[in-house]
mmCIF file with all atom_site columns, C-alpha atoms in Angstrom:
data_model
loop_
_atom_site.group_PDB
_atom_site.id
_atom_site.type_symbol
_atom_site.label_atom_id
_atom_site.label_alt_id
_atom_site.label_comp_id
_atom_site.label_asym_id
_atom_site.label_entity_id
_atom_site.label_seq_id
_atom_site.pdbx_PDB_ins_code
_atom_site.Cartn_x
_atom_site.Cartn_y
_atom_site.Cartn_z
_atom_site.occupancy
_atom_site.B_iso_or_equiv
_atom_site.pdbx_formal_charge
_atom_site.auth_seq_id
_atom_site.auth_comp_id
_atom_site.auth_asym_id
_atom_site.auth_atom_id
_atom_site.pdbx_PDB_model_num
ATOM 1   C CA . UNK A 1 1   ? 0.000   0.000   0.000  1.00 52.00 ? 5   UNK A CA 1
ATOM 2   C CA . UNK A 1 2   ? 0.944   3.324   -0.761 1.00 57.00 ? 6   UNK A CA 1
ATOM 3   C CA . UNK A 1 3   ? 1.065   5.737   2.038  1.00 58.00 ? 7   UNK A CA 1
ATOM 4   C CA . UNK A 1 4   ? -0.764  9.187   1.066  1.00 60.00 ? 8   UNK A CA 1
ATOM 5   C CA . UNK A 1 5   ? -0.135  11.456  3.732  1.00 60.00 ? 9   UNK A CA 1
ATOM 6   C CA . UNK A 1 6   ? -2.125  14.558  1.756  1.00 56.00 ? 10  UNK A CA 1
ATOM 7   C CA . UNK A 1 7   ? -5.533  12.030  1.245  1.00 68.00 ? 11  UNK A CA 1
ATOM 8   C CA . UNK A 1 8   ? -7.670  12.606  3.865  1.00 74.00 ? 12  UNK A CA 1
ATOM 9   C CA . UNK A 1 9   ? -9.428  9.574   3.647  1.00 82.00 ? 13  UNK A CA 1
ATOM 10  C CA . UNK A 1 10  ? -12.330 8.145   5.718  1.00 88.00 ? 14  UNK A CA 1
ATOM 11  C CA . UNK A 1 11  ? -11.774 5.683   8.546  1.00 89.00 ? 15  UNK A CA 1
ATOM 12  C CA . UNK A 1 12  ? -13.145 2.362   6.152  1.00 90.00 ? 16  UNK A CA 1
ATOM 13  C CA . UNK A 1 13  ? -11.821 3.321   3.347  1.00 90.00 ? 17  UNK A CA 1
ATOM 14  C CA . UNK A 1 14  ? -8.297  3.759   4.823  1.00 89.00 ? 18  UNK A CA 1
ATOM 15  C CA . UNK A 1 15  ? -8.920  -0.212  5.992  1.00 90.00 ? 19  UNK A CA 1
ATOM 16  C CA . UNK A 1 16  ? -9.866  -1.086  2.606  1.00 92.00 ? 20  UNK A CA 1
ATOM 17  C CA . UNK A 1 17  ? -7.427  0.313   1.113  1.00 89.00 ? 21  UNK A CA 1
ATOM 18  C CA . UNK A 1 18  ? -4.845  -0.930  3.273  1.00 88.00 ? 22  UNK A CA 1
ATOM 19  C CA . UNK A 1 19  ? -5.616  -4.621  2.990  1.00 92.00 ? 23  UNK A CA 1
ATOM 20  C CA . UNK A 1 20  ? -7.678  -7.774  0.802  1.00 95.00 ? 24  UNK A CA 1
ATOM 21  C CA . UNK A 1 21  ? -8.967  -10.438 1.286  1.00 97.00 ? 25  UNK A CA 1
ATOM 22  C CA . UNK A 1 22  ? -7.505  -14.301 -0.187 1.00 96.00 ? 26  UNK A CA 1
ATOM 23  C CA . UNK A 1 23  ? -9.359  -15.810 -2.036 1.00 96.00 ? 27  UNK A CA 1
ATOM 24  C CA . UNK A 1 24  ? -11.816 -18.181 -0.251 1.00 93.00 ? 28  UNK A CA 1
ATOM 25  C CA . UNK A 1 25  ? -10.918 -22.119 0.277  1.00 94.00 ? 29  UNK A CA 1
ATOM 26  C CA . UNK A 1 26  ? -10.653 -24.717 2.455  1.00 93.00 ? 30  UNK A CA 1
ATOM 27  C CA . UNK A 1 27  ? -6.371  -24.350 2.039  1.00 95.00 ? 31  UNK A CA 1
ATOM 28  C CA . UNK A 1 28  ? -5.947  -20.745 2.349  1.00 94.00 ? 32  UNK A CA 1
ATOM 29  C CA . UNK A 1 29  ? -9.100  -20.655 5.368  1.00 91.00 ? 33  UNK A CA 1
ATOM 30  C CA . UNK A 1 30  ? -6.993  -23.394 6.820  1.00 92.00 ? 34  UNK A CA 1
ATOM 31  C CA . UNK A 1 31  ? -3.450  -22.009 6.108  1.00 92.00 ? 35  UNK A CA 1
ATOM 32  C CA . UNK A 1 32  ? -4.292  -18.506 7.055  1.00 90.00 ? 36  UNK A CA 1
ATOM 33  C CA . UNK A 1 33  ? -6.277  -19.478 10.602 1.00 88.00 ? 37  UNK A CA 1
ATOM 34  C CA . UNK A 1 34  ? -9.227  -17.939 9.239  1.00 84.00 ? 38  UNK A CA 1
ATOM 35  C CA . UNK A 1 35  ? -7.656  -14.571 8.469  1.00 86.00 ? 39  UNK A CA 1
ATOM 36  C CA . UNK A 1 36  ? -8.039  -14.831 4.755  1.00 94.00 ? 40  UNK A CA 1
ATOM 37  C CA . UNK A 1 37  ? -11.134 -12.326 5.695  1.00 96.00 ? 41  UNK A CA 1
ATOM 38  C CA . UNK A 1 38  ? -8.564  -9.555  6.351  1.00 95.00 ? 42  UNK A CA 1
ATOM 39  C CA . UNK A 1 39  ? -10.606 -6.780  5.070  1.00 97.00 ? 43  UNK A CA 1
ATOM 40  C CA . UNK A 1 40  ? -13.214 -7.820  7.425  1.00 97.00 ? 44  UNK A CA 1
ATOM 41  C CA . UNK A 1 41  ? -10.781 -8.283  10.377 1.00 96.00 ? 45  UNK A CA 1
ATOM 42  C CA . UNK A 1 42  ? -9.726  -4.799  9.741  1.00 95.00 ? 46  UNK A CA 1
ATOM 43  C CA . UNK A 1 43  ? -13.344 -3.231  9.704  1.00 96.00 ? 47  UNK A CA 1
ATOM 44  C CA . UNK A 1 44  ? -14.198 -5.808  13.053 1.00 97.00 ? 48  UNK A CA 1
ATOM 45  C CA . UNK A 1 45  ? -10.937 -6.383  14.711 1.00 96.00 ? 49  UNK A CA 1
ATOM 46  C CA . UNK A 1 46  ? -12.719 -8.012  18.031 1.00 97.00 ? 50  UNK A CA 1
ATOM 47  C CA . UNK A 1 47  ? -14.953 -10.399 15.806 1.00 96.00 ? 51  UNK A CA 1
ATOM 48  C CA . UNK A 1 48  ? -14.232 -13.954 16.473 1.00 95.00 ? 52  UNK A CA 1
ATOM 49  C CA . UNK A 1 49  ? -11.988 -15.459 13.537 1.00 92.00 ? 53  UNK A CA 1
ATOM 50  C CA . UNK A 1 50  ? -14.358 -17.470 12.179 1.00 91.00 ? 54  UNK A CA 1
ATOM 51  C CA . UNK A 1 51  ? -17.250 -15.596 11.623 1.00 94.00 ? 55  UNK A CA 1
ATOM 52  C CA . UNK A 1 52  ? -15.521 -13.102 9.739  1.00 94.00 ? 56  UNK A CA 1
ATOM 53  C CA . UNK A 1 53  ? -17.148 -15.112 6.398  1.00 94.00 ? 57  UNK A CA 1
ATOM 54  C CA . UNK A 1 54  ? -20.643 -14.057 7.897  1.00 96.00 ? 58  UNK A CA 1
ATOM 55  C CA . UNK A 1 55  ? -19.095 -10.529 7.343  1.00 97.00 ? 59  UNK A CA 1
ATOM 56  C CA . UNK A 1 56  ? -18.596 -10.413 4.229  1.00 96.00 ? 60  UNK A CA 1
ATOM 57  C CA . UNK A 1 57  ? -21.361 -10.259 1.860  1.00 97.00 ? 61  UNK A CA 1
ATOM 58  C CA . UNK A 1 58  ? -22.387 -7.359  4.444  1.00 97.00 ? 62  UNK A CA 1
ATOM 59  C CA . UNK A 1 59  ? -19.266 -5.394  3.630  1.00 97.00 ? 63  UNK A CA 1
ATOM 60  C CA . UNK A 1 60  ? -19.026 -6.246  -0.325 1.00 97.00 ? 64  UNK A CA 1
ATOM 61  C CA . UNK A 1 61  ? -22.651 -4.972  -0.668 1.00 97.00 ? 65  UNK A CA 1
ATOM 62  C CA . UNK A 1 62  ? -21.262 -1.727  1.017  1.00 95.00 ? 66  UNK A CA 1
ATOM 63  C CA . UNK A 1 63  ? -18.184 -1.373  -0.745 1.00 96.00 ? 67  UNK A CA 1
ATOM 64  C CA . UNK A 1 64  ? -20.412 -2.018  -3.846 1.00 97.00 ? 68  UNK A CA 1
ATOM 65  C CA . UNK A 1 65  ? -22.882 0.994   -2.676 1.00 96.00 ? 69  UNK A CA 1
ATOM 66  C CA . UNK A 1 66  ? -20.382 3.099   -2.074 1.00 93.00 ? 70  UNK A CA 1
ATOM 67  C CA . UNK A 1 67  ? -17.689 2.555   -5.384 1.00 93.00 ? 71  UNK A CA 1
ATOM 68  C CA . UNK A 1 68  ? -15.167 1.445   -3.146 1.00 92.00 ? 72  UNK A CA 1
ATOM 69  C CA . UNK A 1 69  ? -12.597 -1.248  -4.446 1.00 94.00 ? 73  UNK A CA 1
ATOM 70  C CA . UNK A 1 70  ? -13.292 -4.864  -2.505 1.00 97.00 ? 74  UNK A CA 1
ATOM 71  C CA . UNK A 1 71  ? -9.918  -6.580  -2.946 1.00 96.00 ? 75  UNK A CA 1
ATOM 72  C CA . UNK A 1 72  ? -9.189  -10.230 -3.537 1.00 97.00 ? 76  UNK A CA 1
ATOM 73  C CA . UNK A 1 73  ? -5.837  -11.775 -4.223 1.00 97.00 ? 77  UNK A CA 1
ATOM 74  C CA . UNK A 1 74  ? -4.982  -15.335 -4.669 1.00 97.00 ? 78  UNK A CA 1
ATOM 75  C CA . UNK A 1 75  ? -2.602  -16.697 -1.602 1.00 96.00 ? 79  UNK A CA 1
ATOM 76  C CA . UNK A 1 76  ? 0.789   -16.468 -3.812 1.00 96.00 ? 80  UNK A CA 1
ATOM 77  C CA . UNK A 1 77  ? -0.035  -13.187 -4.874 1.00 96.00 ? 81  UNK A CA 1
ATOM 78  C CA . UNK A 1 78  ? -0.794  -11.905 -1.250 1.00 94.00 ? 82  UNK A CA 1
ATOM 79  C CA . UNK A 1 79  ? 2.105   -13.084 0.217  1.00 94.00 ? 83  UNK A CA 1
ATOM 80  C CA . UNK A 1 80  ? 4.407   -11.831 -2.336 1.00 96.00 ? 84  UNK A CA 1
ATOM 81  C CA . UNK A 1 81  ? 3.094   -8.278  -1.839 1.00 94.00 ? 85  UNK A CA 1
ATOM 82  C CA . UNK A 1 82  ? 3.697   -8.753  1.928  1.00 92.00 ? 86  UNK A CA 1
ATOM 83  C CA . UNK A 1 83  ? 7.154   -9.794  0.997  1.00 96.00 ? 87  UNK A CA 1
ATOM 84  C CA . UNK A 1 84  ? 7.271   -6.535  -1.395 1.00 95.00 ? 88  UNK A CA 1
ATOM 85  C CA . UNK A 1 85  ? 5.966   -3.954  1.401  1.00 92.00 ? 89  UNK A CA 1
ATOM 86  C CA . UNK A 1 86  ? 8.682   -5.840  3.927  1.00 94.00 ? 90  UNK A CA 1
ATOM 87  C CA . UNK A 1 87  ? 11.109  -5.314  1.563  1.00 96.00 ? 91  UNK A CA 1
ATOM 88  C CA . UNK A 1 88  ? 10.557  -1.733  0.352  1.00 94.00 ? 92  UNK A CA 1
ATOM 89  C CA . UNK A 1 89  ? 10.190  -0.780  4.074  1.00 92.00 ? 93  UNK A CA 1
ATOM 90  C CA . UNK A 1 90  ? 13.376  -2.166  4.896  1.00 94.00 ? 94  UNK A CA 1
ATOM 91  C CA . UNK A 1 91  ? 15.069  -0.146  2.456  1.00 94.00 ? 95  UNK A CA 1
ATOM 92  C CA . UNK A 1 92  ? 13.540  3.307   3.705  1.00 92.00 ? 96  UNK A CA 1
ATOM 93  C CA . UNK A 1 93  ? 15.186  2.461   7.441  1.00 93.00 ? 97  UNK A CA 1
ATOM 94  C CA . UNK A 1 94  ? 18.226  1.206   5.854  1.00 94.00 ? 98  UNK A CA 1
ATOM 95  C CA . UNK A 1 95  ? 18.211  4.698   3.724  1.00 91.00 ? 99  UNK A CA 1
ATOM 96  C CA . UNK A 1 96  ? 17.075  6.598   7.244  1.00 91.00 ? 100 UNK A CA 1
ATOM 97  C CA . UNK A 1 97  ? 19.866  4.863   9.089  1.00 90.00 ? 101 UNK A CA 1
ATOM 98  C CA . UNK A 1 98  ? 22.730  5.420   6.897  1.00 91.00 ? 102 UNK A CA 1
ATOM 99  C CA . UNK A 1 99  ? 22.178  8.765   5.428  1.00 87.00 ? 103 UNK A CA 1
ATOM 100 C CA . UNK A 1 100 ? 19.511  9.781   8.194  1.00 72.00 ? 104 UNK A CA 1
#
């Protein structure tokens, strides 16, 4: 994710933005520990783990309402953009530290 410091986004849209969901299967449900509803764990961070699925055709139909973006990545693709934000966020402290 981009951080936009300027956008003064709203609350939800600042978790949607932020996050997606995987892609919905028995693997990635059981792989993830039922946080392959991340969107919805953002929006309801004290909601038990697995009734985050109950969730979400609540929060699509909103999204859908409202024109915001409801994103879903396969499990490969999620975890390489996680790998991708670690990196690139390494490589701002290690830019801070040296030259800081």
């Amino acid at each position: 994710m981009h951080i936009d410091y300027d956008r003064n986004l709203d609350w939800v849209s600042t978790q949607l933005e932020a996050t997606c969901n995987v892609h919905q299967s028995l693997f990635n449900d059981w792989f993830t520990g039922h946080l392959d509803f991340q969107i919805e764990h953002h929006l309801f961070p004290t909601m038990p783990r697995h009734n985050l699925w109950k969730a979400a055709p609540l929060v699509k139909s909103l999204c859908a309402k409202h024109g915001i973006e409801y994103k879903t990545k396969t499990l490969l693709t999620a975890l390489a953009d996680i790998l991708c934000t670690l990196k690139d966020s390494g490589e701002h402290w290690l830019e801070a530290y040296l030259h800081g």
